[in-house]
PDB file of C-alpha atoms in Angstrom:
ATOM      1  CA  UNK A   1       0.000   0.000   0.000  1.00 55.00           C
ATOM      2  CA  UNK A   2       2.699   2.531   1.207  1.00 53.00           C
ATOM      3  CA  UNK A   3       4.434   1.419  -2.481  1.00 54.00           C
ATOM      4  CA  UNK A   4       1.455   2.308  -3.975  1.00 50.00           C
ATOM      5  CA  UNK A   5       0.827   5.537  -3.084  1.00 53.00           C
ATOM      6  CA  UNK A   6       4.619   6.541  -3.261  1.00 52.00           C
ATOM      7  CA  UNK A   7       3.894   5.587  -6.763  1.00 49.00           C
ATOM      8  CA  UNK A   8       1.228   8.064  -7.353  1.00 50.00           C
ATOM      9  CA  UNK A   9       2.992  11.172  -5.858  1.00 50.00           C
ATOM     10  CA  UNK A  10       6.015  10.582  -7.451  1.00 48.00           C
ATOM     11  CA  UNK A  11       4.142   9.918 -10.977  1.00 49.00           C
ATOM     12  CA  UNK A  12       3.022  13.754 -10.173  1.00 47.00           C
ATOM     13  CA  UNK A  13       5.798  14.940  -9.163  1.00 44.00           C
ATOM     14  CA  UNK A  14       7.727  14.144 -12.475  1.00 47.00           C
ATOM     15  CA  UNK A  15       5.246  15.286 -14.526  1.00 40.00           C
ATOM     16  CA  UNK A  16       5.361  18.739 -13.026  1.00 44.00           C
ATOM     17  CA  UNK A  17       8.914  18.741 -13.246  1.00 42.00           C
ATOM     18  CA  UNK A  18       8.528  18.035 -16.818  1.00 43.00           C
ATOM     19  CA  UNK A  19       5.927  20.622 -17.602  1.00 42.00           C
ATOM     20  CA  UNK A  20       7.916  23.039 -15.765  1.00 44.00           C
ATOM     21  CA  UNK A  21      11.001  22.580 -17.913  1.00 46.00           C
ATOM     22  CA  UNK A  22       9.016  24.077 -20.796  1.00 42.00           C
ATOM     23  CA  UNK A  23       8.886  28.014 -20.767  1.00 45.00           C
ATOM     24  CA  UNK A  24       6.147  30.221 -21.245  1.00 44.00           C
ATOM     25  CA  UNK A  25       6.870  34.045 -22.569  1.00 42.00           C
ATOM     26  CA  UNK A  26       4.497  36.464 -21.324  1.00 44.00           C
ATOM     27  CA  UNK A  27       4.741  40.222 -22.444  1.00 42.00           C
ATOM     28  CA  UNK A  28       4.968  43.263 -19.354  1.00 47.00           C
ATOM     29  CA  UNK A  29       4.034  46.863 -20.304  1.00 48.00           C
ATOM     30  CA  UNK A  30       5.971  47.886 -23.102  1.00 50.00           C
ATOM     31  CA  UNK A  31       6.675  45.775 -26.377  1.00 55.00           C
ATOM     32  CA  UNK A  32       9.790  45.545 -26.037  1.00 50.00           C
ATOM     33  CA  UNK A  33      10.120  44.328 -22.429  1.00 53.00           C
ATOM     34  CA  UNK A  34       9.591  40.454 -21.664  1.00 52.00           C
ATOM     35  CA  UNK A  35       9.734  37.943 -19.354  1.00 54.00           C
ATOM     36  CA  UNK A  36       9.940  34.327 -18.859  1.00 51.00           C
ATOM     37  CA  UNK A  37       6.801  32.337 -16.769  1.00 48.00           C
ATOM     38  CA  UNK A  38       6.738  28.968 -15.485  1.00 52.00           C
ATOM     39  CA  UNK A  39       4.419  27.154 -17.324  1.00 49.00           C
ATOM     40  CA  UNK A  40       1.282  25.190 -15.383  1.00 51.00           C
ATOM     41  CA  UNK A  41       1.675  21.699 -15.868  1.00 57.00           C
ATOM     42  CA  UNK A  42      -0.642  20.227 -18.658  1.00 63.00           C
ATOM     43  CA  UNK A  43      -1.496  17.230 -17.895  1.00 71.00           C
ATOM     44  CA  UNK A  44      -4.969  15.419 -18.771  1.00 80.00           C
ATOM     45  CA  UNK A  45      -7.647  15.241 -15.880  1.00 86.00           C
ATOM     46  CA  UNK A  46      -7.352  16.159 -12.116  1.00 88.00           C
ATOM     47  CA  UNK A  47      -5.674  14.285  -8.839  1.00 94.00           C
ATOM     48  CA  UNK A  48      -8.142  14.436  -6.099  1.00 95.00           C
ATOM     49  CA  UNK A  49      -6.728  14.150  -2.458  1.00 97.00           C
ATOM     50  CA  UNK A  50      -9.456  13.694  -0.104  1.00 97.00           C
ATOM     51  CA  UNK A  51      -9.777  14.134   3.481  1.00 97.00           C
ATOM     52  CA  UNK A  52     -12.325  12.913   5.840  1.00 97.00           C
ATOM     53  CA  UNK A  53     -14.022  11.617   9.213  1.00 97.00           C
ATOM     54  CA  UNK A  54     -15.949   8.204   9.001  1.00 95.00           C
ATOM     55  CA  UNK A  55     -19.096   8.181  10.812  1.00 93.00           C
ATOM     56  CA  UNK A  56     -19.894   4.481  11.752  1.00 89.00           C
ATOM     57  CA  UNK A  57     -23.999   4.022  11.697  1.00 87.00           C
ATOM     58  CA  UNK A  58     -24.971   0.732  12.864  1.00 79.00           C
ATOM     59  CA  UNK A  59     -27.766  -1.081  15.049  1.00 66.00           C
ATOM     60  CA  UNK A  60     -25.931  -1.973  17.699  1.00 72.00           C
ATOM     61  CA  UNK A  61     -24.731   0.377  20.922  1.00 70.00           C
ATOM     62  CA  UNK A  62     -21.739  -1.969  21.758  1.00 69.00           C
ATOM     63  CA  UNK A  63     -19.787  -0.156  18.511  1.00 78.00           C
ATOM     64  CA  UNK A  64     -18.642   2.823  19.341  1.00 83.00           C
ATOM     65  CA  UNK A  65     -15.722   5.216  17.512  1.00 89.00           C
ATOM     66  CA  UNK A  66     -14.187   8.563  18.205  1.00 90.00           C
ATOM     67  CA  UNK A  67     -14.868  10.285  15.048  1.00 88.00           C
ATOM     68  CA  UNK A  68     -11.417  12.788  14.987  1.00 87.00           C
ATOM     69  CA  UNK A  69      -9.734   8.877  15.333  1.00 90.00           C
ATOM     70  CA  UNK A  70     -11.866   7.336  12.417  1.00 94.00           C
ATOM     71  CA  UNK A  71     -10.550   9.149   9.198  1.00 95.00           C
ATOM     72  CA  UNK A  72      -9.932   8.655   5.562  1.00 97.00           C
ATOM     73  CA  UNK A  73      -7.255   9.638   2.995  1.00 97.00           C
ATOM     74  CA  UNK A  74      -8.143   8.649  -0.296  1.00 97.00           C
ATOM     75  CA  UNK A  75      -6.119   9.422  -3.624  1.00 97.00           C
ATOM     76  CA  UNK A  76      -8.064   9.343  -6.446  1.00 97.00           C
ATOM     77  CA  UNK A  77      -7.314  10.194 -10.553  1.00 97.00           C
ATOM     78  CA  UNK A  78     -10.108  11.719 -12.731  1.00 96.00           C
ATOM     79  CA  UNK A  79     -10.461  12.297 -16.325  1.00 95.00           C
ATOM     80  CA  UNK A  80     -13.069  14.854 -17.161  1.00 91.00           C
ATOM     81  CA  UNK A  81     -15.483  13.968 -20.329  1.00 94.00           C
ATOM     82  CA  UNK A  82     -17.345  16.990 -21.378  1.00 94.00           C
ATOM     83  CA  UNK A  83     -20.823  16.526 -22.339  1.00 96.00           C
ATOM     84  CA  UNK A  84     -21.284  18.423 -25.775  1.00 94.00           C
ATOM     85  CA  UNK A  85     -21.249  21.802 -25.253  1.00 94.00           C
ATOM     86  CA  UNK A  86     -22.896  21.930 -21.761  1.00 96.00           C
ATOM     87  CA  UNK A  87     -21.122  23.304 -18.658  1.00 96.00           C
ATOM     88  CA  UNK A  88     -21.877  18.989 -17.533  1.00 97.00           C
ATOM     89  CA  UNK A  89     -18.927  16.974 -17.356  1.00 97.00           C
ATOM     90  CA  UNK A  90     -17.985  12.890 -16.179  1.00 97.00           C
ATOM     91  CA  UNK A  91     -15.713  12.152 -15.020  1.00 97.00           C
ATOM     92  CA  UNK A  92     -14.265   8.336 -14.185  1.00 97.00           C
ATOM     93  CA  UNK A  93     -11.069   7.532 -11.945  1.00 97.00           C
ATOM     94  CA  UNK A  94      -9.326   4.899 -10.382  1.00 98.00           C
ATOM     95  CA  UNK A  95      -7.364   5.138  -6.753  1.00 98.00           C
ATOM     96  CA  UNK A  96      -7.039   4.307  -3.447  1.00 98.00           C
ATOM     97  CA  UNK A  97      -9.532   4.654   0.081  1.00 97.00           C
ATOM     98  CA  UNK A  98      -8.123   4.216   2.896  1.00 97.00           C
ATOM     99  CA  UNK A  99     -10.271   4.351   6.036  1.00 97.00           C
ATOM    100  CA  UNK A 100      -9.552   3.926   9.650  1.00 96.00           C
ATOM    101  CA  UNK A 101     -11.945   3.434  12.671  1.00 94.00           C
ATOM    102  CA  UNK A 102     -10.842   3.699  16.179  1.00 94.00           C
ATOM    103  CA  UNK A 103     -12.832   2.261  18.728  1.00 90.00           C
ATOM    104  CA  UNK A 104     -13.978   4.256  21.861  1.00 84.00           C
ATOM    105  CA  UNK A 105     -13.821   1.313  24.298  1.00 80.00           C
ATOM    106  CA  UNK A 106     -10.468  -1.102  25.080  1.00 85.00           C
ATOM    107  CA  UNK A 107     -11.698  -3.579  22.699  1.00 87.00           C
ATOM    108  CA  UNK A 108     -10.384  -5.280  19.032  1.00 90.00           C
ATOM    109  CA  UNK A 109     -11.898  -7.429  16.563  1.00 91.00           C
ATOM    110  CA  UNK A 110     -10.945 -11.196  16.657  1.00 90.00           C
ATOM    111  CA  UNK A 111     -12.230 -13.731  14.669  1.00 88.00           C
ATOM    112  CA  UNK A 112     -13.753 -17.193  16.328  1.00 86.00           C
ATOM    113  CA  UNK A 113     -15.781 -20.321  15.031  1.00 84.00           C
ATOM    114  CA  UNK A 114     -19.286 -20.458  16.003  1.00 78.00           C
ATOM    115  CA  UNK A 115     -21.551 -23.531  17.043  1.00 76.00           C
ATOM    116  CA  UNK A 116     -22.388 -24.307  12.731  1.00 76.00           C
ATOM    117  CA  UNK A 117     -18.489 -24.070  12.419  1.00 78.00           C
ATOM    118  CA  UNK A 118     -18.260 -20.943  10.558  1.00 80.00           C
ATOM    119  CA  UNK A 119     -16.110 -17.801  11.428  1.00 83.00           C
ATOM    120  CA  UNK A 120     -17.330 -14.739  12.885  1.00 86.00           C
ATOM    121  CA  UNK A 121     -16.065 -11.783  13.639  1.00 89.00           C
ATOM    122  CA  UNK A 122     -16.130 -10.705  17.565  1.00 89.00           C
ATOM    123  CA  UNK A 123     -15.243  -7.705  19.819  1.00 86.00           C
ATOM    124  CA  UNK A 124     -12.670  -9.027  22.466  1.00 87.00           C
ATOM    125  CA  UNK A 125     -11.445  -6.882  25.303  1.00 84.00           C
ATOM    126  CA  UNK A 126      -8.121  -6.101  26.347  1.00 83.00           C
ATOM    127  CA  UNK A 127      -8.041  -6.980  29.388  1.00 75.00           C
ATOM    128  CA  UNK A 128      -3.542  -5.542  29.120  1.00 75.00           C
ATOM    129  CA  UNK A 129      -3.572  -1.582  30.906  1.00 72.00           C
ATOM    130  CA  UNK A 130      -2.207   1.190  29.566  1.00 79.00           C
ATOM    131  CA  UNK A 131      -4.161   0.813  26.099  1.00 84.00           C
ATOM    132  CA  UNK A 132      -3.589   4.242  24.070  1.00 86.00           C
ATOM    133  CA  UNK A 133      -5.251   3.711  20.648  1.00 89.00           C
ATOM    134  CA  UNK A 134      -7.207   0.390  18.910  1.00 92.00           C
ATOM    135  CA  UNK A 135      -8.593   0.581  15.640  1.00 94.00           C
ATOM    136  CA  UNK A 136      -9.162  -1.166  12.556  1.00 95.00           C
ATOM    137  CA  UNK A 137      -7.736   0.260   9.023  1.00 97.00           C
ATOM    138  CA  UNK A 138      -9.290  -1.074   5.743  1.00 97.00           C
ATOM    139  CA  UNK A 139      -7.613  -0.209   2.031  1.00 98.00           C
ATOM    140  CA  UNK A 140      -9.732  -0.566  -1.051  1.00 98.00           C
ATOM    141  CA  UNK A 141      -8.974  -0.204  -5.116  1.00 98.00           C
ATOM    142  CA  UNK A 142     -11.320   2.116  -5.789  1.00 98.00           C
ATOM    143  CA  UNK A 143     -13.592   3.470  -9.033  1.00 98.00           C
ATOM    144  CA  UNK A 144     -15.469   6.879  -8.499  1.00 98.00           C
ATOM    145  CA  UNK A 145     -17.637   7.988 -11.252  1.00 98.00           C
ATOM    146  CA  UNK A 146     -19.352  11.703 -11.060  1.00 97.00           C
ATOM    147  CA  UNK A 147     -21.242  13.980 -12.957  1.00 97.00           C
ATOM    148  CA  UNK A 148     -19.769  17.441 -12.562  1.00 97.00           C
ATOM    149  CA  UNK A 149     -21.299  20.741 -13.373  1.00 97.00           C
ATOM    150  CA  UNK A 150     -18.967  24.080 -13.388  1.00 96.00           C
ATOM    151  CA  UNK A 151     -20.307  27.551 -13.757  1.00 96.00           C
ATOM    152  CA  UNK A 152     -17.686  28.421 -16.003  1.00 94.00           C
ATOM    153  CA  UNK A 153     -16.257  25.448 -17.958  1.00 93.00           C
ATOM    154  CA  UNK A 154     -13.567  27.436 -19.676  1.00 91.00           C
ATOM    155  CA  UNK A 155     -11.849  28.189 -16.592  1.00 91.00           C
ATOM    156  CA  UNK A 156     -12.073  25.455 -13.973  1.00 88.00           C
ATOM    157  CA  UNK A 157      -9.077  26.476 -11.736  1.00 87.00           C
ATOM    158  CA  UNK A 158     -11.334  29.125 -10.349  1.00 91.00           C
ATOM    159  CA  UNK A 159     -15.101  27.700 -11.369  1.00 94.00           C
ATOM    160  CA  UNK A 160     -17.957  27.141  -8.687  1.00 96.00           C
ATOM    161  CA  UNK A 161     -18.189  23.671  -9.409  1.00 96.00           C
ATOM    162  CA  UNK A 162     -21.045  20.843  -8.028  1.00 97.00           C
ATOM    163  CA  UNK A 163     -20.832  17.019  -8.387  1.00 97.00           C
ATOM    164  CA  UNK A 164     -23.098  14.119  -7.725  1.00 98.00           C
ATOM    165  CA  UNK A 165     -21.313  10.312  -8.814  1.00 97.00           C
ATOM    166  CA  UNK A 166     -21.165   6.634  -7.550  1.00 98.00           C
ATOM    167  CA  UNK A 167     -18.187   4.632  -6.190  1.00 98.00           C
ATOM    168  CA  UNK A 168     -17.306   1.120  -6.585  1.00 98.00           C
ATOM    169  CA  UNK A 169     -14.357  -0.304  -4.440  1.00 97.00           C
ATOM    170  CA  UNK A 170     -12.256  -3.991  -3.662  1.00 98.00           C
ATOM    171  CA  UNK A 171     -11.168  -4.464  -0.134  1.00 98.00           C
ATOM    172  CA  UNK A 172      -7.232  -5.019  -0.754  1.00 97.00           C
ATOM    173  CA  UNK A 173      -6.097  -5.435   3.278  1.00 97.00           C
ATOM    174  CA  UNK A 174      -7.464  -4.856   6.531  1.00 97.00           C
ATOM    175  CA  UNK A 175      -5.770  -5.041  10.113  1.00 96.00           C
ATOM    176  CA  UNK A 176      -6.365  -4.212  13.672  1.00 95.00           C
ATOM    177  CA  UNK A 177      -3.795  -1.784  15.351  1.00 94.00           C
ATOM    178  CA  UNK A 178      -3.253  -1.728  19.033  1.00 92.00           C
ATOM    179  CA  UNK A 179      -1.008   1.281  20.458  1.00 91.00           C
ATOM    180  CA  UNK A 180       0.192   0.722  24.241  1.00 88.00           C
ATOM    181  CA  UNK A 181       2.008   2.272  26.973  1.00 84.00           C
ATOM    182  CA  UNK A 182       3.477   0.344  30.002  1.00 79.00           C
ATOM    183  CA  UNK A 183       6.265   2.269  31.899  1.00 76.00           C
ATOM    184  CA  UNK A 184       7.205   5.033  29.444  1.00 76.00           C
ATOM    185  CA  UNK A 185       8.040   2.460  26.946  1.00 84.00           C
ATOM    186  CA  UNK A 186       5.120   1.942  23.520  1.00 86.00           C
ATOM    187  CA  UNK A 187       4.381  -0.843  22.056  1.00 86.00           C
ATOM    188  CA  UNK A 188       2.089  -1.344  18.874  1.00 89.00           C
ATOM    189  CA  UNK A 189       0.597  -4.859  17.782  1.00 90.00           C
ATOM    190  CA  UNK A 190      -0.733  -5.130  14.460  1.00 93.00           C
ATOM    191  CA  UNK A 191      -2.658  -8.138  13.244  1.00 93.00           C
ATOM    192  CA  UNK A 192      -3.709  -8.492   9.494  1.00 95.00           C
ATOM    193  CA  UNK A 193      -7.168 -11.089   8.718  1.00 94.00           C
ATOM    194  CA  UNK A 194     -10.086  -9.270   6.374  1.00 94.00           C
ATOM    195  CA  UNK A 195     -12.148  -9.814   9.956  1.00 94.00           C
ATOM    196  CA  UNK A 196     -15.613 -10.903   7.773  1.00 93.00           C
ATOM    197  CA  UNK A 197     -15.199  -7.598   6.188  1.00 95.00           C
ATOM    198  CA  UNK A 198     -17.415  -7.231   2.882  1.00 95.00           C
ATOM    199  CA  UNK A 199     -15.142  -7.278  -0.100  1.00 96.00           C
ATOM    200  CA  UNK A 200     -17.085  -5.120  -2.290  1.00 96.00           C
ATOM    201  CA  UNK A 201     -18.287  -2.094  -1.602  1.00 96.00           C
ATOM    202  CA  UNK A 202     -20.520   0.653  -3.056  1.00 97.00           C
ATOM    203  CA  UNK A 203     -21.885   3.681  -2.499  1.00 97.00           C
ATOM    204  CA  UNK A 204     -23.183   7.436  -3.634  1.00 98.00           C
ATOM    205  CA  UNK A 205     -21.114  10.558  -3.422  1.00 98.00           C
ATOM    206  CA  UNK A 206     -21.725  14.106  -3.290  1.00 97.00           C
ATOM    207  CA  UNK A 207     -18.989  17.329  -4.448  1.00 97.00           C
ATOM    208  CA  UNK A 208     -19.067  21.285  -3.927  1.00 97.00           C
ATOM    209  CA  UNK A 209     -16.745  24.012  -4.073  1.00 96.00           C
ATOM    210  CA  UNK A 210     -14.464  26.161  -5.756  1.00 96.00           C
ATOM    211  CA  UNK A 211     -10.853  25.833  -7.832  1.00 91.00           C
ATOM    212  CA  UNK A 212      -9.401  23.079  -6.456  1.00 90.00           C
ATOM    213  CA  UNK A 213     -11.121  23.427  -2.806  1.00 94.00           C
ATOM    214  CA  UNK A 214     -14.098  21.081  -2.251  1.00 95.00           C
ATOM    215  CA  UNK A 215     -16.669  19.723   0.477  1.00 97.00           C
ATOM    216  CA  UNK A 216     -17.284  16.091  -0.013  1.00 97.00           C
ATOM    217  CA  UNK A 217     -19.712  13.327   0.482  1.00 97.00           C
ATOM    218  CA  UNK A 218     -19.846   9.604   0.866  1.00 98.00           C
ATOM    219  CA  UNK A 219     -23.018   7.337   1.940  1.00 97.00           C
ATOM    220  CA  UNK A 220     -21.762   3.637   1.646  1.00 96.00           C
ATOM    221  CA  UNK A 221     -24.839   1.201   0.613  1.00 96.00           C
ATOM    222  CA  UNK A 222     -23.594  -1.659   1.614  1.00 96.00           C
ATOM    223  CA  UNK A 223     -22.639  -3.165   5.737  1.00 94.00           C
ATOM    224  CA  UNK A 224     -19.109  -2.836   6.640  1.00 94.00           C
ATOM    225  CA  UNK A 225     -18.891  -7.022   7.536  1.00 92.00           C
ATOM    226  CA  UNK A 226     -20.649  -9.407   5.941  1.00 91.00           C
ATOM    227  CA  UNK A 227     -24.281 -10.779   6.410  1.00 88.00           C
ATOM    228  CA  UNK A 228     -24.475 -11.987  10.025  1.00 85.00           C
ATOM    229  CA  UNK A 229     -20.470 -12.124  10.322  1.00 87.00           C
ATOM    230  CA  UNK A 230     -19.899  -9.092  11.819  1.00 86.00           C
ATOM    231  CA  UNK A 231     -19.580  -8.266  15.792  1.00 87.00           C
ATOM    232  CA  UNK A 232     -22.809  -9.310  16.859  1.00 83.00           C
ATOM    233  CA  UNK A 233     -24.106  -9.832  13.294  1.00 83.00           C
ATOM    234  CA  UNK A 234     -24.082  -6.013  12.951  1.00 84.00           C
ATOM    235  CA  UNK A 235     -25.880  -4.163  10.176  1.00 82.00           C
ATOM    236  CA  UNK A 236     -23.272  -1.271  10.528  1.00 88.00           C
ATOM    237  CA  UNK A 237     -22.325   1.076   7.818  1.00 91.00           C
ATOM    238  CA  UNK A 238     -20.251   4.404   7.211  1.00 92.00           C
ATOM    239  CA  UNK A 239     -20.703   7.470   5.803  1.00 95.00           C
ATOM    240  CA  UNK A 240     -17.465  10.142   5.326  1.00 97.00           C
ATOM    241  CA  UNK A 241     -17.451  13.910   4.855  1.00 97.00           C
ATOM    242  CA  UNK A 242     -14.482  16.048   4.509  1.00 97.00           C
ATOM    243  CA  UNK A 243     -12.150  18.377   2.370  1.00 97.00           C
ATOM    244  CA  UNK A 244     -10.598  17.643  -1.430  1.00 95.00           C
ATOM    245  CA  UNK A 245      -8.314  18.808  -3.389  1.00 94.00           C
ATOM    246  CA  UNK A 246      -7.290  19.004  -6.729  1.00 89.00           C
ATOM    247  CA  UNK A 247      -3.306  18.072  -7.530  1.00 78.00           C
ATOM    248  CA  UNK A 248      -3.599  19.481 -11.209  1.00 68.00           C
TER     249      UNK A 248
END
């Protein structure tokens, strides 16, 4: 995962570098006075960085997360289609989500084999002191489609801009994370299982701003675990809000 995304930011990096080595002359006052200017890079579509809080909705009181602890970072590419000559535009991609939920209580997810043999997923409590974060992380492959309208088309680096669109995503990993402190000295325990987690996931998303600055929206339709496999066969599900941004 950490490959991955040090794949994606470097990939932008070197194309800015590249765009940057080609100058732009732009005249001052006077015709015979001139400078050189930087030029933007040109590259096709937009890098979206988004930033959010996950808020965990489920049916059952035992699940509870601190929502500044359960975040997202999700890096997304998107290459705009424009629809005729309308100020409408979609837009498909292809990135990463990567959420994180951290539980309010000293508990972790485990998995254990009921009485028809099959494995569930469980909350079990830490009984060890000095517990200073749990949480579970979950990475997906990721496909967001939207429909995008900007005010002005022509210039979308400073447009008011509104988007509505659909996401389809593969869980890739999951693990549990357990942070302690025992007599000044920290400890962290990791332990990687996909925890009954539903491998595919779906749901509707929501876009406004300005430029490159945008509020966004994510309702998942579909439970985090699967059917009657999650912590006390949970229905739960997550929503995310938060700040974009556009790379180029």
């Amino acid at each position: 995962m950490k490959n991955l995304i040090a794949i994606l930011i470097l990939s932008t990096v070197s194309l800015s570098v590249m765009a940057e080595g080609v100058p732009q002359l732009k005249a001052e006052r006077g015709p015979m006075k001139i400078r050189k200017r930087q030029a933007r890079p040109d590259v096709p579509g937009h890098l979206l960085i988004e930033f959010g809080v996950n808020l965990l909705l489920n049916d059952d009181p035992a699940i509870e997360t601190e929502i500044l602890g359960s975040r997202t970072l999700n890096f997304y590419y998107l290459y705009d289609f424009r629809i005729g000559n309308s100020k409408f535009f979609f837009l498909p991609g292809i990135g990463v989500g990567l959420d994180r939920y951290k539980f309010d209580e000293d508990v972790t997810l485990t998995r254990t084999v009921d009485g028809l043999g099959e494995k569930v997923t469980t909350f079990d409590t830490i009984s060890t002191g000095g517990i200073k974060k749990s949480m579970l992380a979950t990475n997906y492959l990721d496909i967001p489609l939207e429909l995008r309208f900007y005010g002005n088309p022509n210039d979308q680096r400073r447009s008011f801009k509104v988007g509505v669109g659909f996401k389809v995503g593969m869980l890739m990993s999951s693990h549990t994370k357990i942070k302690m402190e025992q007599d000044g000295d920290v400890s962290k325990l990791k332990v990687k299982d996909n925890f009954n987690l539903t491998r595919f996931r779906y749901g509707v998303t929501g876009r406004v701003g300005v430029g490159g600055f945008n509020v966004f929206y994510y309702q998942s339709l579909t439970p985090l675990f699967e059917k009657d496999k999650g912590p006390n066969a949970t229905e739960a599900s997550n929503i995310t809000i938060g700040l974009s941004f556009t790379g180029f």
